[in-house]
Short mmCIF file of C-alpha atoms in Angstrom, two decimals:
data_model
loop_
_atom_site.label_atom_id
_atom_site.label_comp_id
_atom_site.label_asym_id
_atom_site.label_seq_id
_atom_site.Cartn_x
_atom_site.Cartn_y
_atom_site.Cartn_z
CA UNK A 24 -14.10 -48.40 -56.66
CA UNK A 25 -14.20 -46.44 -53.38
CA UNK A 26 -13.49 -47.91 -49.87
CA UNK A 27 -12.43 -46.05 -46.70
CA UNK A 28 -10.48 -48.01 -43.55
CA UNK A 29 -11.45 -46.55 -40.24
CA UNK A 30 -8.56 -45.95 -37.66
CA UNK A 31 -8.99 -45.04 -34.10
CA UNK A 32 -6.85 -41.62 -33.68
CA UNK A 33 -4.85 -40.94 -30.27
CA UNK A 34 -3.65 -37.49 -30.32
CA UNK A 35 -2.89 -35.10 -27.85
CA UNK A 36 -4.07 -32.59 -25.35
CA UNK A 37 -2.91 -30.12 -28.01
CA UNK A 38 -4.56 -31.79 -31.05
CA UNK A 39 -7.58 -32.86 -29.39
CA UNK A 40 -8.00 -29.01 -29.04
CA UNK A 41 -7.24 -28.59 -32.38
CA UNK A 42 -9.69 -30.95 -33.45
CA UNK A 43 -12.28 -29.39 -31.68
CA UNK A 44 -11.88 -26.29 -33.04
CA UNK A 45 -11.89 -27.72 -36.66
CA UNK A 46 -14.99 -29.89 -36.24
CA UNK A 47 -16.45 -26.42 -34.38
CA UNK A 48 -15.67 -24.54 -37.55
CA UNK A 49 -17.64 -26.85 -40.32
CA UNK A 50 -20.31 -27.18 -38.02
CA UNK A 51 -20.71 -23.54 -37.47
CA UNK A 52 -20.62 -23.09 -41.24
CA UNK A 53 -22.79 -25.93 -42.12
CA UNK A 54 -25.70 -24.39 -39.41
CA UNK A 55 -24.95 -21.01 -41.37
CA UNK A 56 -25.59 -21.84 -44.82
CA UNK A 57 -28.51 -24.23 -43.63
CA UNK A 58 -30.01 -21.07 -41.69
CA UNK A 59 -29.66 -18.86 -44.57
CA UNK A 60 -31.08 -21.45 -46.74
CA UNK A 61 -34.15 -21.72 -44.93
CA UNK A 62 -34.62 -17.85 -44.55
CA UNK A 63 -33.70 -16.77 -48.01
CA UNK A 64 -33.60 -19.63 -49.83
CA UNK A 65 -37.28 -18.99 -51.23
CA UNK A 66 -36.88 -15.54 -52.06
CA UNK A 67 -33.32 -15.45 -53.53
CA UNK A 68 -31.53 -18.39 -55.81
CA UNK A 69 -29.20 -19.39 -53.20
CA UNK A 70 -26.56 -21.98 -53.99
CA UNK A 71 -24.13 -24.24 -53.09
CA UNK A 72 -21.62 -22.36 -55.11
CA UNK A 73 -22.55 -18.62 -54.50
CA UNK A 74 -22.26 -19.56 -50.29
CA UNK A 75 -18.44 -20.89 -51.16
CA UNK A 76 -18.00 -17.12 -52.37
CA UNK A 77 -19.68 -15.50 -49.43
CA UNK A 78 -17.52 -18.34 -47.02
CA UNK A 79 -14.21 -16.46 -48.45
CA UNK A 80 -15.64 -13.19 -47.77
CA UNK A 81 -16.44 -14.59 -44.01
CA UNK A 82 -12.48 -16.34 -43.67
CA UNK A 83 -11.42 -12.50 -44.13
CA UNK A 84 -13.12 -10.93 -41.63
CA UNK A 85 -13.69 -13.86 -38.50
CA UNK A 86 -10.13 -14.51 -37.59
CA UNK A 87 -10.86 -18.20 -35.90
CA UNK A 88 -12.46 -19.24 -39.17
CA UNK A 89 -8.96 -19.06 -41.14
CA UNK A 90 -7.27 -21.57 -38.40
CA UNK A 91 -8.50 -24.84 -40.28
CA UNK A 92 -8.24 -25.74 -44.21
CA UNK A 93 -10.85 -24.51 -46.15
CA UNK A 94 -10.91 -27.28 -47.99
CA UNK A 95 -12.60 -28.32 -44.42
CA UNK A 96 -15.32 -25.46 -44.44
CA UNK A 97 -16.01 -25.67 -48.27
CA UNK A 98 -16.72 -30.00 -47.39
CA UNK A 99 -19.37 -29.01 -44.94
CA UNK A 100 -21.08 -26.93 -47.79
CA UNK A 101 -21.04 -30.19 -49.66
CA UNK A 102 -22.29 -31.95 -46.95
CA UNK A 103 -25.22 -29.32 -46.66
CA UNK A 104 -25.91 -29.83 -50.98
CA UNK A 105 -26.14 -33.48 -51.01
CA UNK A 106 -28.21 -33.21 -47.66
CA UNK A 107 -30.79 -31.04 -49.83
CA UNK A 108 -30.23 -33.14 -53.02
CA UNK A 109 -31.03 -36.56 -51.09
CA UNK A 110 -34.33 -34.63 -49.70
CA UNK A 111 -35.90 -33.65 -52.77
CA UNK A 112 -35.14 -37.07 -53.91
CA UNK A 113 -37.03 -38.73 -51.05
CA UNK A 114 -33.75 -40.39 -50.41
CA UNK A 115 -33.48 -38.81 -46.73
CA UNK A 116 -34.53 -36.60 -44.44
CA UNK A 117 -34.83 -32.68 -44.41
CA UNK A 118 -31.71 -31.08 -42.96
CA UNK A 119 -31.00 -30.44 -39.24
CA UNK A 120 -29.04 -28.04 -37.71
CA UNK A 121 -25.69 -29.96 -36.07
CA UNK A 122 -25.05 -29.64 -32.56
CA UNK A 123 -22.13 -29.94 -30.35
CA UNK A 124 -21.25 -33.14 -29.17
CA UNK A 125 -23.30 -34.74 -31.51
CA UNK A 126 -21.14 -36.66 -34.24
CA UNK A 127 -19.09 -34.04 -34.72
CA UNK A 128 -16.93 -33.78 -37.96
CA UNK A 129 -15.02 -32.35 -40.30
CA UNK A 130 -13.52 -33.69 -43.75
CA UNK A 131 -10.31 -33.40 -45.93
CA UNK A 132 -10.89 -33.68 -49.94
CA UNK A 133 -7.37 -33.60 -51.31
CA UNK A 134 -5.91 -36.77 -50.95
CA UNK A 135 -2.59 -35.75 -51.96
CA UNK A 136 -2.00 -33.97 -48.59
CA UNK A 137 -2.62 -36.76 -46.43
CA UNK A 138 0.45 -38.91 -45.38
CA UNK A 139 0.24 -42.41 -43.99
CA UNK A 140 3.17 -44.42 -42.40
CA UNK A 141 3.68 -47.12 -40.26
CA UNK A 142 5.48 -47.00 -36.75
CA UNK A 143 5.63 -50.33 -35.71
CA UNK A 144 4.21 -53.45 -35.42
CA UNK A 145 1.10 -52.07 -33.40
CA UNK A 146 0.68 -48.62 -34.40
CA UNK A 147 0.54 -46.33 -37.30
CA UNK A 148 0.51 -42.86 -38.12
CA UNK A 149 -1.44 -40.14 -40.38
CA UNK A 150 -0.61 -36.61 -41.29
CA UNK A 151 -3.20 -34.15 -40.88
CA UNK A 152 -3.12 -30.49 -43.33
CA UNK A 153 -2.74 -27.97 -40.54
CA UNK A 154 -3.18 -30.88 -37.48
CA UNK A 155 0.12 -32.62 -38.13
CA UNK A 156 1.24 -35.93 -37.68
CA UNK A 157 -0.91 -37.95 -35.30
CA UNK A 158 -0.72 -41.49 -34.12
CA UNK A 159 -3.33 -44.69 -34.57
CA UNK A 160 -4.46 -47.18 -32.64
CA UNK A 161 -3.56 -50.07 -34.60
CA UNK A 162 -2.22 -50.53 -38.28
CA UNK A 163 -3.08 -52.08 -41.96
CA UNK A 164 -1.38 -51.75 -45.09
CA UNK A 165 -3.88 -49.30 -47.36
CA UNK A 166 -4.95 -51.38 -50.31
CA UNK A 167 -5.47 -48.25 -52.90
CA UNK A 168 -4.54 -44.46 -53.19
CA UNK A 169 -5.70 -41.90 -50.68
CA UNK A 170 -8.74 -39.57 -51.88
CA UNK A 171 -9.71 -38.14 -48.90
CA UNK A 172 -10.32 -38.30 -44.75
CA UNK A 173 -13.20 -37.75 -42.23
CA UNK A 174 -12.41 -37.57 -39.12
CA UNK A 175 -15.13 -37.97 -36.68
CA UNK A 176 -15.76 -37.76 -32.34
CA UNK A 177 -17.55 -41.26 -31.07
CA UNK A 178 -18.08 -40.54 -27.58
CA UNK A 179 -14.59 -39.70 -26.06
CA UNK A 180 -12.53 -40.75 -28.98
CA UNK A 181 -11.77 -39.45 -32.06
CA UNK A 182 -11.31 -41.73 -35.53
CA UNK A 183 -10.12 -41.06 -38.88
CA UNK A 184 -11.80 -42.97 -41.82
CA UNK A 185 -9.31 -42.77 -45.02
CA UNK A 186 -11.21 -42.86 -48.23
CA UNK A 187 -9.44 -45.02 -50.70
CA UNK A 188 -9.54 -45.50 -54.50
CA UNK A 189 -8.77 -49.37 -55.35
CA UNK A 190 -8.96 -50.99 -58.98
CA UNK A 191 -11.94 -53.90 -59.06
CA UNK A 192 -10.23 -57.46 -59.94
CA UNK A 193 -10.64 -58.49 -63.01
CA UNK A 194 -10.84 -61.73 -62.99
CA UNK A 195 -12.76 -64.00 -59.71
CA UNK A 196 -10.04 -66.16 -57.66
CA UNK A 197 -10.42 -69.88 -58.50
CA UNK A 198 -10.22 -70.71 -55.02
CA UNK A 199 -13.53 -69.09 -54.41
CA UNK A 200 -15.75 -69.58 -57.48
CA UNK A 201 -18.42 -70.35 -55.46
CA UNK A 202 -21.99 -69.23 -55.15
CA UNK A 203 -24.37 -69.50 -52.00
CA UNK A 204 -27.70 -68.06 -50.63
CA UNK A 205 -28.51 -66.34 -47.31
CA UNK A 206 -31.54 -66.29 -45.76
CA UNK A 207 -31.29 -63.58 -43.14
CA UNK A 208 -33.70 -63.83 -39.81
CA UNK A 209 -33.75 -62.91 -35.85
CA UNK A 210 -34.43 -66.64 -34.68
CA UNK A 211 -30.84 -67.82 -36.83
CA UNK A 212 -28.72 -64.77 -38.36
CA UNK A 213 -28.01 -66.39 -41.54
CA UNK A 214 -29.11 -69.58 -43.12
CA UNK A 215 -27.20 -70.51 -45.84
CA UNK A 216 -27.80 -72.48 -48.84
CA UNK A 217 -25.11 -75.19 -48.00
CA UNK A 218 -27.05 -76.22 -44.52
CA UNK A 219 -24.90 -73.79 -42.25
CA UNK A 220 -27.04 -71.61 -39.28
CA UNK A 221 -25.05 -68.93 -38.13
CA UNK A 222 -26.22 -67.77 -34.79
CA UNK A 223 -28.12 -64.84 -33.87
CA UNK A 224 -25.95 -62.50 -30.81
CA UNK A 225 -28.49 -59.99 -29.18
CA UNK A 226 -25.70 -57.17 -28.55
CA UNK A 227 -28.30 -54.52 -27.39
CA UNK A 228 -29.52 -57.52 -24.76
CA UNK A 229 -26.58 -57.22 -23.34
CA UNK A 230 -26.78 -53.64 -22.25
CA UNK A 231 -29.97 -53.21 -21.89
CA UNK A 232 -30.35 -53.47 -18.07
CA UNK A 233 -27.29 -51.14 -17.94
CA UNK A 234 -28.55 -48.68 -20.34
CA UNK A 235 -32.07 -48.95 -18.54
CA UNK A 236 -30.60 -47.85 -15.14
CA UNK A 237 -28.20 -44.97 -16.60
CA UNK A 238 -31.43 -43.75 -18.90
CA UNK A 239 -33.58 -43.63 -15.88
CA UNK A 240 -30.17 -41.52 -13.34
CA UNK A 241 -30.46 -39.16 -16.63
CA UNK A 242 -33.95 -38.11 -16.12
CA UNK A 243 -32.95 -37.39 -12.68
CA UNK A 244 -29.86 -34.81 -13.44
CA UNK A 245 -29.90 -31.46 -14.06
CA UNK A 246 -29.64 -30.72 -17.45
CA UNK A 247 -26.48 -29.08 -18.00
CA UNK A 248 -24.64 -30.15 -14.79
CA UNK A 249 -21.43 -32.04 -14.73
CA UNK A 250 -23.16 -35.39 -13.61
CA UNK A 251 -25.64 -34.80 -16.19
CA UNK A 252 -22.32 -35.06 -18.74
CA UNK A 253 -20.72 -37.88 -17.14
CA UNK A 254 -24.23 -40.05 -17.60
CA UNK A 255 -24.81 -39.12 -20.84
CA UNK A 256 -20.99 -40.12 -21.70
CA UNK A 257 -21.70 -43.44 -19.77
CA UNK A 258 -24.83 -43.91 -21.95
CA UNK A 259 -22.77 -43.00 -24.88
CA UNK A 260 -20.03 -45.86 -24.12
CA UNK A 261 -22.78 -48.26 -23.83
CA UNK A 262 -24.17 -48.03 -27.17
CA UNK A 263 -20.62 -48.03 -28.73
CA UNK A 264 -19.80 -51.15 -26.93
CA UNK A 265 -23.23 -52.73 -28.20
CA UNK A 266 -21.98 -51.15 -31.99
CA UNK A 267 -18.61 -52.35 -31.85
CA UNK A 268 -19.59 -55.83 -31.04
CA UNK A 269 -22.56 -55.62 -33.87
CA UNK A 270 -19.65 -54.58 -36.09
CA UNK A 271 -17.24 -57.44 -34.98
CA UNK A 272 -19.53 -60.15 -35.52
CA UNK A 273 -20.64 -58.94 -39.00
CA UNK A 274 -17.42 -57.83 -40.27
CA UNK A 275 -15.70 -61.56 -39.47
CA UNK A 276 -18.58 -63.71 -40.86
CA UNK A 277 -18.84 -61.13 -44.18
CA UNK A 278 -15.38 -61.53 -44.71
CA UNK A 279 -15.65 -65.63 -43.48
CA UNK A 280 -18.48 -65.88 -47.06
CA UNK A 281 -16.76 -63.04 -49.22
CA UNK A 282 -13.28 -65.22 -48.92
CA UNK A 283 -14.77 -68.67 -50.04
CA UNK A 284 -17.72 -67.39 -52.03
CA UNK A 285 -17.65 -65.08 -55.27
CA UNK A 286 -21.37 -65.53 -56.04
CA UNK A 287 -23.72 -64.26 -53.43
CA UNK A 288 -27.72 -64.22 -53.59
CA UNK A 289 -29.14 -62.13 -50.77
CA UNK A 290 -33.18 -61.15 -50.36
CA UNK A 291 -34.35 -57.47 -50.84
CA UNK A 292 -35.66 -56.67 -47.73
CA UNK A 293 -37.33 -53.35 -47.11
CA UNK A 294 -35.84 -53.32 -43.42
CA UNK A 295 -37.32 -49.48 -43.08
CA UNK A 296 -41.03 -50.82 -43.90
CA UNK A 297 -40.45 -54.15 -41.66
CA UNK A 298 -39.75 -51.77 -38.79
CA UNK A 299 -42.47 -49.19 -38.83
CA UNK A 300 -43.74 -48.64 -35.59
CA UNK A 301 -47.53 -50.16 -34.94
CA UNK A 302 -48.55 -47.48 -32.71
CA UNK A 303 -51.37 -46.04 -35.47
CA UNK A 304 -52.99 -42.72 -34.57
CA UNK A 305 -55.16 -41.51 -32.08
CA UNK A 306 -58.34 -42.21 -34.06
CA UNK A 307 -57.15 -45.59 -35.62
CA UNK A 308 -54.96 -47.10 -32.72
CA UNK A 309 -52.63 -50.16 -33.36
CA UNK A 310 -52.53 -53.26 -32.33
CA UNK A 311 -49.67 -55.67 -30.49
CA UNK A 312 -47.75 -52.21 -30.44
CA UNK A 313 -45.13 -53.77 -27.77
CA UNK A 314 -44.82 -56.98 -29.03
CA UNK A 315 -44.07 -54.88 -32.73
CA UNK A 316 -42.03 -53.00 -31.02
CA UNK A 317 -39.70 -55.19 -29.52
CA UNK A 318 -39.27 -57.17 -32.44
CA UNK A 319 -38.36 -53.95 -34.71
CA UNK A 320 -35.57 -53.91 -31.66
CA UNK A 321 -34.52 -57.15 -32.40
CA UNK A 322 -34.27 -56.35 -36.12
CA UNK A 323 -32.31 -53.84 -36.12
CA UNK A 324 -30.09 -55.50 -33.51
CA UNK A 325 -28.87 -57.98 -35.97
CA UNK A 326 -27.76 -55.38 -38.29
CA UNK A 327 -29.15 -56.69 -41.26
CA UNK A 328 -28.63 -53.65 -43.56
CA UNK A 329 -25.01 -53.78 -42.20
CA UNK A 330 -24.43 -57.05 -43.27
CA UNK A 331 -25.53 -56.49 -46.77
CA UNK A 332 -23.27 -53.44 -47.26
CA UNK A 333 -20.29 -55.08 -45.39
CA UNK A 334 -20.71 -58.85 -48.36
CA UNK A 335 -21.18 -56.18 -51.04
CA UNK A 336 -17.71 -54.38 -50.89
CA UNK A 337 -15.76 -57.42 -49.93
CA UNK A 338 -16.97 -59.20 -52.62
CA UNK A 339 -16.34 -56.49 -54.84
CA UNK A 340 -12.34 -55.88 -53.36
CA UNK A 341 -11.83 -60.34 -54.71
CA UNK A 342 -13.80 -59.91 -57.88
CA UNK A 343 -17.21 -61.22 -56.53
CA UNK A 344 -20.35 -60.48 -56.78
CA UNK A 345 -23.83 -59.96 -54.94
CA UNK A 346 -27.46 -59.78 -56.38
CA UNK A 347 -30.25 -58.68 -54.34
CA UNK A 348 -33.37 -61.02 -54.91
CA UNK A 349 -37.44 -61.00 -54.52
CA UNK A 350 -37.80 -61.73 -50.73
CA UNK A 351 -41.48 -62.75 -51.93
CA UNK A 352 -42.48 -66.69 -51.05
CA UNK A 353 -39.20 -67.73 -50.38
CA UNK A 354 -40.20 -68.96 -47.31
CA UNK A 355 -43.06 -71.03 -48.28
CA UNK A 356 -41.66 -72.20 -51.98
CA UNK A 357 -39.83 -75.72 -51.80
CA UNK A 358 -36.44 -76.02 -52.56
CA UNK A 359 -37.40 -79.94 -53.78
CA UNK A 360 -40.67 -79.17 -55.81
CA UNK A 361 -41.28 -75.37 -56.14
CA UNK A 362 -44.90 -75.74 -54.77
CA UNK A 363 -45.61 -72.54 -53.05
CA UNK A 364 -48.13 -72.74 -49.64
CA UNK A 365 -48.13 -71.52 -46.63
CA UNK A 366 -49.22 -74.70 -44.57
CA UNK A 367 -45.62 -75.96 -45.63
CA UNK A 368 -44.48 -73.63 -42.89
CA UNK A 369 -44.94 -75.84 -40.06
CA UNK A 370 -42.79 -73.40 -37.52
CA UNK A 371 -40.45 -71.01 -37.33
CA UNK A 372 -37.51 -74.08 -37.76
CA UNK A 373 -39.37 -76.86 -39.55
CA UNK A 374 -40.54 -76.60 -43.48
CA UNK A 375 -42.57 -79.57 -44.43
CA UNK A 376 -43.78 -79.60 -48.26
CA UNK A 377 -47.83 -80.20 -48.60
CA UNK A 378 -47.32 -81.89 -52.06
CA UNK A 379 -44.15 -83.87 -52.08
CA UNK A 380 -43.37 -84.37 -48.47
CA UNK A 381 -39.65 -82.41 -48.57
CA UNK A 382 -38.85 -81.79 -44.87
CA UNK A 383 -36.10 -79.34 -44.12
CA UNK A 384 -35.05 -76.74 -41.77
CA UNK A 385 -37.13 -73.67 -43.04
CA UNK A 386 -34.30 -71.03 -42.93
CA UNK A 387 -32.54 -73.65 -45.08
CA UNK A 388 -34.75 -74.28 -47.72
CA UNK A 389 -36.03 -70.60 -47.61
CA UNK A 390 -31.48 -69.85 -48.62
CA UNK A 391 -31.58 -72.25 -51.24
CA UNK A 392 -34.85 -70.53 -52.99
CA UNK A 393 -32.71 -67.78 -52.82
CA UNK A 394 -29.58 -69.13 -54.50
CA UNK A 395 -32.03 -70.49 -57.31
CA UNK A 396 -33.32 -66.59 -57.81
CA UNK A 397 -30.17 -65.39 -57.86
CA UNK A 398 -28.95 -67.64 -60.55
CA UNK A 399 -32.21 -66.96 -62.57
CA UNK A 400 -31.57 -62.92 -62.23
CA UNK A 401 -27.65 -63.54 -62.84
CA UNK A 402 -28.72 -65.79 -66.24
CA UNK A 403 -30.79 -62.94 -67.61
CA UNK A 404 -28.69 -60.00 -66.58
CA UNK A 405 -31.54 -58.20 -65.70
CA UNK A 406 -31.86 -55.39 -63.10
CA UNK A 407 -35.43 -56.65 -62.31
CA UNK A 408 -36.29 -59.18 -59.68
CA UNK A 409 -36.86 -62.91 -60.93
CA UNK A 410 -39.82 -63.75 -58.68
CA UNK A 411 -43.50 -63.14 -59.40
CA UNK A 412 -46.25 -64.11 -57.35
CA UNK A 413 -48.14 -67.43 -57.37
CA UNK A 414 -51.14 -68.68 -56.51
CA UNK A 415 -50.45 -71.66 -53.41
CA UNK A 416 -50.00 -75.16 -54.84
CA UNK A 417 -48.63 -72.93 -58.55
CA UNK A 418 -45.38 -74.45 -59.67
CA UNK A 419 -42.63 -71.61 -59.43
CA UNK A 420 -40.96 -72.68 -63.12
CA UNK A 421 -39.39 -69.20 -63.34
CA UNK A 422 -37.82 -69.25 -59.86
CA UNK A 423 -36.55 -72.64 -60.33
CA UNK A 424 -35.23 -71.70 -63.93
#
């Protein structure tokens, strides 16, 4: 399996040039071929393969396109493919042209000519085709074979992720052949199945005053001026501070479950349909469009989709496993009975069963309905979801199978 372990880069005044220049290249080949694409694309079978020709036919005549690796240039007409591909596939969004100082990148596909070594305790270093040897902030032993690099400007600092190639575990470690459920929420974090509530840190909440002011000094620069830059790098360092933290928190309580768990049941949620905006249209307005609005903030805050992908490859690095359930009536099925209604749900914190009088901390009970499915859709191997729906007051026999 693939993995890739992100290092912050600290080169020099030199490099950082260099790296400029590189990113400057893919992105000016990548807007290009995406121009071309759009102009000729219709009239003339354009593709990915025939613009790789025409890029060595360009490397021969522009002189400042043969400074980087063309492995480089020929990875932003990948980029540009599986862009297109992921379209037509309703799997993302049509193309945009890239722009300067907006996640700017460039990647390396040959493994074999990156080098990785450590310095010392603290620090580390990679070797770069064409950049040279450049020095980390920080260092970890790289658990697989190098396949590749991206490197990649976040605000005033550049990072390298190192794509890895690791063997899967064969076997699960004893020591954590367990299985648990996580109910995932804005109220609590994560509920799990065992009775833990992991607490809910509003990172953006923390900026948001900040980020107001330095939002509202923007409007007031003129675009293009130097203060204009230095706001819009302040605003920058903001979010990344409110990322990084988002980051921290879910990469120490992944790896806190992934270490003593190997069977993990998590629910299915559609987080891109759960934060649609309300606002409607001009002839069918919405309704409650700021209160929607401010808890699709709070959503995405906690990083949910994060979480998911962060449990998913730890668990696959030890042997584990994770199995995405039906979110459906988990939150009003009980965990004692398997009555489903919705008057069980006395609050947001208390679950009180209509027919058998189970009281339990609804997050709770709403992670051990999940467990239960998970076990079900383990037992039958099956990549469909366990859950149907019910009818109020219906036992759930297949859930609780």
């Amino acid at each position: 399996m693939n993995r890739a372990v992100v290092f912050r880069l600290e080169p020099t005044a030199a490099q950082r040039g260099v790296l400029e220049r590189y990113a400057g290249a893919a992105r000016y080949v990548y807007n290009c071929a995406l121009e071309q694409q759009q102009t000729w694309g219709r009239r003339h079978p354009i593709t990915r393969f025939s613009q790789d020709r025409e890029l060595t036919a360009c490397r021969r005549e522009i002189e400042w396109l043969r400074e980087p690796p063309r492995e480089i240039l020929a990875s932003a007409l990948a980029d540009l493919s599986a862009a297109y591909e992921a379209f037509f596939k309703r799997r993302g969004a049509y193309p945009n042209f890239r722009r300067k100082g907006h996640d700017d990148r460039f990647r390396y596909t040959h493994g074999e000519d990156i080098r990785f070594e450590r310095l010392n305790r603290n620090r580390g270093r990679v070797r770069l085709p064409k950049v040279g040897w450049l020095k980390l902030r920080g260092y970890r032993e790289l658990p697989g074979d190098i396949r590749g690099a991206t490197v990649r400007q976040r605000g005033q600092h550049w990072y390298v992720s190192i794509l890895l190639r690791q063997e899967r575990p064969a076997t699960l470690d004893a020591a954590c052949d367990r299985s648990i459920g996580i109910d995932r929420g804005v109220a609590v974090f994560a509920a799990t199945s065992d009775g833990v509530l992991h607490g809910a840190p509003s990172h953006f909440a923390k900026i948001q005053k900040r980020l107001g002011n330095a939002q509202r000094q923007l409007a007031r620069r003129k675009r293009g001026s130097a203060n204009y830059k230095k706001t819009r790098a302040r605003i920058a360092r903001l979010h990344m501070r409110a990322a990084d933290a988002r980051k921290d928190y879910l990469h120490k309580l992944s790896t806190d479950i992934a270490k003593s768990h190997g069977f993990v049941a998590l629910e299915d949620l559609k987080i891109g349909n759960m934060t649609r905006s309300a606002a409607g249209t001009v002839e069918a307005p919405g309704k409650n469009v700021r209160q929607k609005a401010g808890l699709n903030r709070s959503i995405l805050d906690k990083g949910w989709g994060m979480f998911a992908t962060f449990l998913r490859y730890k668990l696959e690095e030890r042997g584990g496993e994770l199995i995405m359930v039906e979110p459906a009536y988990t939150s009003q099925t009980c965990a004692a009975c398997g009555v489903i209604s919705r008057e069980s749900r006395k609050s947001q914190s208390v679950f009180e069963c209509v027919a058998c009088g189970h009281a339990d901390n609804a997050d709770i009970n709403a992670a051990r309905n999940i467990i239960r499915a998970g076990h079900a859709r383990r037992a039958c191997g099956s990549s469909q979801t366990t859950g149907r729906k019910q009818e109020p007051h219906q036992e759930a026999t297949d859930v609780a199978a």
